[in-house]
Amino acid sequence: MSNLFNKMIGRTRYVVFRLFLHLGGGEVAPILGVLNSAGRDAIDADGDLEVLGEGLVEISQTLLQYDEYWLSAANEGDVFFDEGEAGDYVNELFTDSAQRYLSEPGYSSDGLNEPLSIPVTRNVIVMITVAYEGEVPELETDLSNVQALKEGFKALINLHYKHRFKAIQVHFSPAQLGDDLTSDQLLQYYPELIPL
């Protein structure tokens, strides 16, 4: 009812949402390839929301396929009726996500001549921050259980196809193949995670 009232008086509802997902196990390394590929595409697209949305759809579909490796999750967000305030909160979450341990990718080609011996990545954290218009009940709830999380990823995919995104950011840790995120580092840098 409040959404209808806000539409009648011309107010647009903006939601800023961030999701943390921790995947664990010896088979999670391929996810880093999908994340890095989407990251390179996002940089090349220079912030084009259509390209960012396609990347988010690919990431969401990949994460849904790897659901047996989901170990813990957390989500947070807020509702705004002022686009500037929503943008400020997006920037705040972006800065926080970027400062998390091992979440800064290095897309340089400096290491191409090094011998290939890479430790197996056993922990991956994906941090997805989006801003969108309207209401999406599947995202505006506690996503710390597997079924709710699956519905949340489907809702993210649908938001892209409905062209309702205002901002999309994806961070992940470790951001480079070969880096390892230990259990102690998970506790230190991602304390909000709740076991699924």
Coordinates of C-alpha atoms in Angstrom, one line a residue:
M1 CA 0.0 0.0 0.0
S2 CA 2.8 2.4 0.9
N3 CA 4.4 1.8 -2.5
L4 CA 1.1 2.7 -4.3
F5 CA 0.9 5.9 -2.1
N6 CA 4.5 6.8 -3.0
K7 CA 3.7 6.4 -6.7
M8 CA 0.6 8.5 -6.4
I9 CA 2.6 11.4 -4.9
G10 CA 5.5 10.9 -7.3
R11 CA 8.1 9.5 -5.0
T12 CA 10.5 6.9 -6.4
R13 CA 11.6 4.1 -4.0
Y14 CA 15.3 3.2 -4.2
V15 CA 16.7 0.2 -2.5
V16 CA 20.4 -0.3 -1.9
F17 CA 21.2 -3.9 -1.2
R18 CA 24.4 -5.9 -0.4
L19 CA 24.8 -9.6 -0.3
F20 CA 27.8 -11.6 1.0
L21 CA 28.1 -15.3 0.0
H22 CA 30.9 -17.6 1.2
L23 CA 31.5 -20.7 -0.9
G24 CA 33.9 -23.3 0.4
G25 CA 35.5 -26.5 -0.9
G26 CA 38.1 -27.7 -3.4
E27 CA 35.8 -27.2 -6.3
V28 CA 35.1 -23.5 -6.0
A29 CA 38.1 -22.1 -7.9
P30 CA 36.2 -22.0 -11.3
I31 CA 33.9 -19.4 -9.8
L32 CA 36.9 -17.1 -9.7
G33 CA 37.2 -17.4 -13.5
V34 CA 33.6 -16.3 -14.0
L35 CA 34.1 -13.4 -11.5
N36 CA 37.3 -12.2 -13.1
S37 CA 35.8 -12.4 -16.6
A38 CA 32.8 -10.3 -15.5
G39 CA 35.2 -7.9 -13.8
R40 CA 37.2 -7.4 -17.0
D41 CA 34.0 -6.9 -19.0
A42 CA 32.8 -4.3 -16.5
I43 CA 36.0 -2.4 -16.7
D44 CA 36.0 -2.5 -20.5
A45 CA 32.3 -1.3 -20.5
D46 CA 33.2 1.7 -18.4
G47 CA 30.1 1.4 -16.1
D48 CA 27.5 0.5 -18.8
L49 CA 24.6 -0.9 -16.7
E50 CA 23.5 -3.3 -19.5
V51 CA 26.9 -4.9 -19.5
L52 CA 27.2 -4.9 -15.7
G53 CA 23.7 -6.5 -15.6
E54 CA 24.7 -9.2 -18.0
G55 CA 27.7 -10.0 -15.9
L56 CA 25.6 -10.1 -12.7
V57 CA 23.2 -12.5 -14.5
E58 CA 26.1 -14.8 -15.4
I59 CA 27.5 -14.6 -11.9
S60 CA 24.1 -15.3 -10.3
Q61 CA 23.5 -18.3 -12.6
T62 CA 27.0 -19.7 -11.8
L63 CA 26.4 -19.2 -8.0
L64 CA 23.1 -21.0 -8.3
Q65 CA 24.8 -23.9 -10.0
Y66 CA 27.4 -24.1 -7.2
D67 CA 24.8 -24.0 -4.4
E68 CA 26.2 -27.2 -2.7
Y69 CA 29.3 -25.2 -1.9
W70 CA 27.4 -22.3 -0.1
L71 CA 28.6 -22.2 3.5
S72 CA 27.5 -18.9 4.9
A73 CA 25.8 -15.6 3.8
A74 CA 24.7 -12.2 5.0
N75 CA 22.8 -9.3 3.5
E76 CA 22.0 -5.7 4.3
G77 CA 20.4 -2.7 2.8
D78 CA 18.2 0.3 3.1
V79 CA 15.4 2.1 1.4
F80 CA 15.6 5.7 0.1
F81 CA 13.3 8.2 -1.5
D82 CA 16.2 10.4 -2.6
E83 CA 18.4 9.3 -5.4
G84 CA 21.4 11.2 -4.0
E85 CA 21.2 9.6 -0.6
A86 CA 20.9 6.2 -2.3
G87 CA 24.0 7.0 -4.3
D88 CA 25.9 8.0 -1.2
Y89 CA 25.0 4.7 0.4
V90 CA 26.1 2.7 -2.7
N91 CA 29.5 4.5 -2.5
E92 CA 29.8 3.8 1.2
L93 CA 29.1 0.0 0.6
F94 CA 31.5 0.0 -2.4
T95 CA 34.3 1.5 -0.3
D96 CA 33.7 -1.0 2.4
S97 CA 33.6 -4.0 0.0
A98 CA 36.8 -2.8 -1.8
Q99 CA 38.7 -2.6 1.5
R100 CA 37.9 -6.1 2.5
Y101 CA 40.8 -8.5 2.6
L102 CA 42.0 -9.8 -0.9
S103 CA 39.1 -8.2 -2.7
E104 CA 41.2 -5.9 -5.1
P105 CA 41.7 -7.7 -8.4
G106 CA 44.9 -7.3 -10.3
Y107 CA 44.2 -7.6 -14.0
S108 CA 47.8 -7.0 -15.1
S109 CA 49.6 -9.5 -17.2
D110 CA 52.9 -9.2 -15.3
G111 CA 52.9 -12.9 -14.1
L112 CA 52.4 -14.5 -17.5
N113 CA 56.0 -15.9 -17.6
E114 CA 55.9 -17.4 -14.1
P115 CA 55.7 -21.1 -13.8
L116 CA 52.2 -22.4 -13.2
S117 CA 51.9 -23.7 -9.7
I118 CA 48.8 -22.4 -7.9
P119 CA 47.5 -23.4 -4.6
V120 CA 43.8 -24.6 -4.6
T121 CA 41.4 -21.9 -3.5
R122 CA 39.2 -23.3 -0.8
N123 CA 37.2 -20.2 0.2
V124 CA 35.6 -17.6 -2.0
I125 CA 33.6 -14.6 -0.8
V126 CA 31.3 -12.8 -3.3
M127 CA 30.0 -9.4 -2.4
I128 CA 27.2 -8.1 -4.6
T129 CA 26.0 -4.5 -4.1
V130 CA 23.1 -3.2 -6.2
A131 CA 20.7 -0.2 -6.2
Y132 CA 17.3 -0.6 -7.8
E133 CA 13.9 1.1 -8.1
G134 CA 10.8 -0.3 -6.6
E135 CA 10.1 -3.3 -4.3
V136 CA 11.6 -6.7 -4.4
P137 CA 10.4 -8.8 -1.4
E138 CA 12.8 -11.6 -2.3
L139 CA 15.8 -9.3 -1.6
E140 CA 14.3 -7.3 1.2
T141 CA 14.3 -10.1 3.7
D142 CA 16.9 -12.2 5.6
L143 CA 18.8 -14.3 3.1
S144 CA 20.7 -16.5 5.6
N145 CA 19.0 -19.7 4.4
V146 CA 19.5 -21.6 1.2
Q147 CA 16.0 -21.3 -0.2
A148 CA 15.7 -17.6 0.4
L149 CA 19.2 -17.1 -1.1
K150 CA 18.2 -19.0 -4.3
E151 CA 15.1 -16.8 -4.6
G152 CA 17.3 -13.7 -4.1
F153 CA 19.6 -14.7 -7.0
K154 CA 16.6 -15.2 -9.2
A155 CA 15.3 -11.8 -8.2
L156 CA 18.6 -10.2 -9.1
I157 CA 18.4 -11.9 -12.6
N158 CA 14.9 -10.6 -13.0
L159 CA 15.8 -7.0 -12.0
H160 CA 18.3 -7.0 -14.9
Y161 CA 15.8 -8.1 -17.5
K162 CA 13.2 -5.5 -16.1
H163 CA 15.9 -2.8 -16.4
R164 CA 15.4 -1.6 -12.8
F165 CA 19.1 -1.4 -11.7
K166 CA 20.6 1.9 -10.9
A167 CA 24.0 0.6 -9.8
I168 CA 25.8 -2.8 -9.8
Q169 CA 29.0 -3.6 -8.1
V170 CA 30.6 -7.0 -7.5
H171 CA 33.7 -7.6 -5.3
F172 CA 35.2 -11.0 -4.5
S173 CA 37.9 -12.4 -2.4
P174 CA 40.4 -13.8 -3.2
A175 CA 40.4 -11.6 -6.2
Q176 CA 43.4 -13.3 -7.9
L177 CA 43.9 -17.0 -8.7
G178 CA 46.5 -18.3 -6.4
D179 CA 45.6 -16.2 -3.4
D180 CA 44.2 -18.1 -0.5
L181 CA 41.6 -16.9 2.0
T182 CA 42.0 -18.7 5.3
S183 CA 39.4 -19.5 7.9
D184 CA 40.9 -17.0 10.3
Q185 CA 40.8 -14.3 7.6
L186 CA 37.2 -15.1 7.0
L187 CA 36.3 -14.5 10.6
Q188 CA 38.5 -11.3 10.8
Y189 CA 37.3 -9.6 7.6
Y190 CA 33.8 -11.0 7.1
P191 CA 32.3 -11.2 10.6
E192 CA 28.7 -10.7 9.5
L193 CA 28.5 -14.1 7.7
I194 CA 25.9 -16.5 9.1
P195 CA 26.2 -20.2 8.5
L196 CA 23.6 -21.5 6.0

